[in-house]
Amino acid sequence: MQRDSNENLLRLEVNGSIHRVNVDPLTRLSDVLRLKLHMRGTKIGCEAGDCGACTVLLGDRAVCACLTPVARAQSVPVRTIEGLASNPLGRQLQDRFVALGAAQCGICTPGVLMAAIPLLEAVARPSRAQIEDALGGVLCRCTGYQKIVEAIESVSQGSEVQPSEDGYAIVGQRVPRVDGLRKVQGVELFGDDVAPEQSLWVKVVRSPFAHARFKLPDVDRLAVELGLSAILTAKDVPGTNSYSVFPDFRDQPVFAESTVKFRGEAVIGLVGTYEAISAIGDEQVGIEWEELPALLSVAQALASTSNLIHEHRPRNVLTKGHIRRGSCSDVNDGVEACIEVRTSFVEHAYIEPEAGFANCEGDGTILISGCTQSPYMDRMEMARILGLPEERVRIVPTACGGGFGGKLDLSFQPFAALATIKTGHPVRCTYSRGESMVATPKRHPGQMNATLKVSNTGQFLAYQFHGDFDTGAYASFGPTVSSRVPTHACGPYSFPNLDIYAQTVHTNNPPSGAFRGFGVPQATIVLESLIDECAKKLGLDPLDIRCANALRRGSVLATGQRLDDGVGIVECLETLRPAWTEARRRIQVLNTRAMEAGSPLRRGVGLSSAIYGTGAIGSNPSTIRITVSRNGRFKLFCGAVDMGQGATTVILQIVAETLGLELGNFDLVLWDTHLTPDAGKSSASRQTFISGKAAQLAAAQLRGNILARLDMGPSAQLSVRGSTLLALDGDRRGEINLGTHDGEFPFDESATFDPPTDPLNPKYQGNFFASWGMGALLAEVEIDLELGTTKVVHIESAFDVGRAINPTLVEGQIQGGVAQGGVHLISVSKVTVRIASNGADLAA
Amino acid sequence: MQPTLERAISLEHALELRRQGFVPLAGATDIYPNMLPRLGKSPPTQQPYVDMSSVPGLNTIRLTEECVELGCMATWTDIAKTRLPRSCFALQQAAIEIGGVQIQNQATLGGNICNASPAADGVAALLALDAMVVLRSKEKTRKLLISEFVLGNRTTALRSDELLTSVEIPLSMDRTSSSFSKIGGRKYLIIAIASAAARLQCAAGVITRASVAVGACSAVPSRLDALETWLVGRPVTPAVPLVFDADGFLSQLKPIDDVRATKSFRLDAAGVLVRRALRACLMDLASRPTDRE
């Protein structure tokens, strides 16, 4: 059947405008919107209808644009996020999302909003259940949905924004996030939204085997045959073909050279047009594979003497950490409980797969722009890979559509950069969901066993812990797990006797890396379960036994660090007491009633504490720069990547508060290694504490300089009128006419903060973290005794966050973290408990 | 370039394209995921599709004297939102358990059946409702029971020149109730680990006819014939729990171990779901004093 091109022109009505596109009628509507109509507000998360990020309206029905043949959009109007603001209900919904903090990273936000609109159009006052049903097809990994549901409810019910909480003008206020409007309008630019239109694409061909040798075909000839611009191999790496997140552990090649160590490892890169790379399947590339025996479990890996995944790492052990205090074996009083826990791999499943582009700038600098949590680390590793000095590599992070630790490692960056060097074109790279799943690091599966000994009066006497963590084929953040686990395994409790050992073990599984907590959540499950077992044995209240053993001012941690302030765990636990007492009473009534009615549903309530050292062990400084321009504008140069947690807003609040100015006085210069000073990586809850402190120092310095210039006292009020800087101190008044100054910035201040900590040492003794976050949670869970299914009914949490710079953002972090952690907990694959009293087994 | 999707303008047009080898495209919710790249594999060869969504009238749902007739392109939202007799309740319950709203708005009854997944929620429900499928070719029309149509994992009796155009759910003069439930890893967007559908008819306080189907526990959702026979003649009294040997009645199921669940969990869950579906039917029947639907 022959057709001329006119017949292939499809007519679409999108947000009231008519478009004509020449595409195959089976093309996904999502691809047409993004690639042909350049409407990039509709996001792509999975291309399989599983995430709902691409939700658009066909007529009045929400559909996944990724599952919609464009031909079907001819007969019915399409509505996308870009048109939402023209609808009054849409505007109202966007406003509520910003005000109530319902958008965090923002990648799911267009899909959430488009899914909510048909409900609000059909039902004036939807119930919570109706809202949940409407949103059930959209995945959000950041928020835990709570603020999303509240924002949708508030559209129909009207709600008040909470007033200020204390004497500060800006700090402590529920300031709407500065990037909130962009996120709800769908104009925020993420990794897949920034490549120049004429970019080529690179697609990585990956190993289908966990361990194999391979031979490549003649790639130059193959490139011609397949209609590609180039094929990249390890030979195209001009610098060093190995990288990691720690300089001492560089072991992962950009492209494998002759063997692959995990299923999903990069082998070659296909560079060409989107149509060309999309049409090529792995089989057509003709790589010759020879599959080799693979080590797929920690037990196999530890037992293997001949098969070493990295020759210089005996027994396949990457790193280990060991802390001892006193003697656990000499404790023979009271009761003891033993436990064995196995946890599984966990995928971050941020809704934005890794994406970005690279281009060669005029002076030979390689520009890499895309999603990342760690621009400065990326720059260091990319400079080594490309064989360039660091100043020739420029990392410009886009908005990051969820990270949770998974975007700390390099992903698309080397492929896009090598392709741009080889072809001279800008080249973009977007991981598919499947690729993101197989190729990027996961949470470490833990195989842990532990013994807790408690005196008859409920005093913790000794804790022994052994954990083997599957770190997969390459180092990634494995070393952090083997230092975080021993330093955190004791939770926020005091122990006179300790023996804590953790090791990371290589296997031919995917690399395990950073994921919220670096092994600490896995270890927490172990200790908290043991505490409950001992409390049960001793007939003690689980809350009382936790309070009795919790850290207090002056307590000494396993690492020998003495905590003299910032120890809020007892207060956190006590905050939960009313809810705990009430929940215990309530579930008893409910369970009795259920039993009488023959219902299989039972409720239970449990407690857990948490502790977490902020930032990295050892030096991890941040630098923040603030300038004042001749036109009176203040500029905040902030390199702290905001992946939804709200770093930009929080740091701006700190700066404005310290200077005594309004948020509107500032312009932001964000995240560009050529423009912003190094603020480290966005991980381990460090940006508010470390970059926030640097920002406070810079702002205080700047204020001091301004006031000194005017000879004003420290309590003077600053303000800006046009290009004039005004200061008022009682009845004294001073002003600086900035416009008459020489140079771009009449004032220019930077400050660096590096928390006072000790570097790691072989005995694991020292002050490794300057600040420890603590908290406690209560979970009420319903269990279906017949099906074995569980439902978390309610979670109550109490965290010692210090001063909440922005309560809305803090709540968002807690709600999202709780939702993610809850899922991790119910995915624990195996728990075996043994209880003993004075050494004798009581129950198996 | 040969377009890969041809929009049919009438059923005759669709049947002609089908005869030429075009594959019918219904909700399209499964074909796109199947096109995604897989490690070490080439993508499936692109087949030409005939778009069924452009054929007028195929999403109609009609009530006749003898049956409920559902067009093959009726989406799960269409099915959930249409007022149907109580006997079709199981299908409507299945409709709101499929995917999320977006999938329910796109995915169709016909696609769910022809896709022939062992976990197809719609097929389990239709099996319990004794549904017939209407198959059309240019030359003739034939009807098959759903159990005669879905033959195996991804295998049906659809001939290369045929289209499944509608589904008929027979109505009975007796009081009827039906129920569906499924279990998955979370509340939304789940593929069933196990599902169960039941339909009970009664007269004079006694079960006159029973059908029970279990999904995701065999290559094709299957009916539990022995349990059905056992149920007939029993009184409609939800207060008295149904005591039966689930293991015995479920022995014909052949569940597999996979990433979603183990074989033994599936069997246990299926037993529980069957009991719950039956109890829901009994409670519904007992709560409605008259014999009229």
Coordinates of C-alpha atoms in Angstrom, one line a residue, chain A residues 1 3 24-28 46-50 55 61-64 66-69 71-72 74 115 132-134 136-139 206-208 263-264 281-284 600 784 786-787 789, chain B residues 1-7 25-29 31-33 35-36 38-43 46 49 51 53 75 77-78 100-103 105-106 183 186-189 265 269 272-273 276:
Chain A
M1 CA 0.0 0.0 0.0
R3 CA 0.8 6.5 0.6
D24 CA 3.7 6.8 12.0
P25 CA 0.2 6.5 13.4
L26 CA 1.3 3.9 16.0
T27 CA 3.8 6.4 17.5
R28 CA 3.3 6.9 21.2
C46 CA 8.3 3.8 32.2
E47 CA 6.7 3.6 28.8
A48 CA 4.6 0.8 30.1
G49 CA 1.7 2.4 31.8
D50 CA 3.1 1.6 35.3
T55 CA -1.0 11.1 32.1
R61 CA -10.6 10.8 30.4
A62 CA -7.1 10.4 31.9
V63 CA -4.9 8.1 29.8
C64 CA -1.2 7.2 29.7
C66 CA 2.9 6.3 26.5
L67 CA 0.2 3.7 25.7
T68 CA -1.8 5.8 23.3
P69 CA -1.2 5.5 19.6
A71 CA -3.7 8.1 15.6
R72 CA -6.2 7.9 18.4
Q74 CA -7.0 12.7 16.1
A115 CA -5.1 12.6 36.9
E132 CA -6.9 7.8 46.2
D133 CA -8.7 6.0 43.3
A134 CA -8.1 8.8 41.0
G136 CA -3.8 5.2 42.1
G137 CA -2.4 5.1 38.6
V138 CA 0.4 7.7 39.2
L139 CA 3.5 6.8 41.2
R206 CA 24.5 -4.0 27.8
S207 CA 25.5 -7.5 28.9
P208 CA 22.7 -10.1 29.1
R263 CA 24.0 -8.4 33.9
G264 CA 23.4 -4.9 32.6
G281 CA 18.0 -4.7 18.9
D282 CA 20.8 -6.1 20.9
E283 CA 20.9 -9.3 18.8
Q284 CA 21.6 -7.3 15.6
P600 CA -9.5 -12.4 59.9
D784 CA -5.2 -10.3 57.2
E786 CA -5.9 -15.7 56.2
L787 CA -4.1 -14.0 53.3
T789 CA -1.3 -9.4 53.7
Chain B
M1 CA 7.1 3.8 4.8
Q2 CA 4.3 1.3 5.4
P3 CA 2.2 2.6 8.3
T4 CA 2.0 0.2 11.1
L5 CA -1.6 1.1 12.2
E6 CA -4.5 1.3 9.8
R7 CA -7.7 2.9 11.2
L25 CA -5.4 -3.3 18.2
A26 CA -7.8 -2.8 21.1
G27 CA -6.7 -0.8 24.2
A28 CA -3.0 -0.9 23.2
T29 CA -2.0 -1.2 26.9
I31 CA 1.5 -3.9 22.9
Y32 CA 3.7 -0.9 23.9
P33 CA 5.3 -2.6 26.9
M35 CA 7.9 -3.3 22.3
L36 CA 10.4 -2.3 24.9
R38 CA 15.2 -6.4 26.3
L39 CA 18.8 -7.3 27.2
G40 CA 20.4 -9.4 24.5
K41 CA 17.2 -9.6 22.4
S42 CA 15.9 -7.8 19.4
P43 CA 12.5 -6.1 19.5
Q46 CA 6.6 -4.9 13.9
Y49 CA -2.3 -3.4 13.3
D51 CA -7.2 0.0 14.9
S53 CA -11.2 2.0 18.2
T75 CA -13.3 -0.2 28.4
T77 CA -14.4 2.3 32.9
D78 CA -17.4 1.8 30.5
G100 CA -5.3 2.3 37.7
V101 CA -7.8 4.8 36.3
Q102 CA -5.6 5.4 33.2
I103 CA -5.5 1.7 32.3
N105 CA -9.9 4.2 30.6
Q106 CA -7.9 2.6 27.9
I183 CA -4.7 -10.2 45.7
R186 CA -0.3 -3.3 46.6
K187 CA -3.6 -1.6 46.1
Y188 CA -3.3 -0.2 42.6
L189 CA -1.5 -1.1 39.4
F265 CA 1.1 -19.0 48.6
A269 CA -4.6 -17.3 48.7
V272 CA -9.3 -17.8 50.8
L273 CA -10.4 -15.7 47.9
R276 CA -14.7 -14.8 50.4

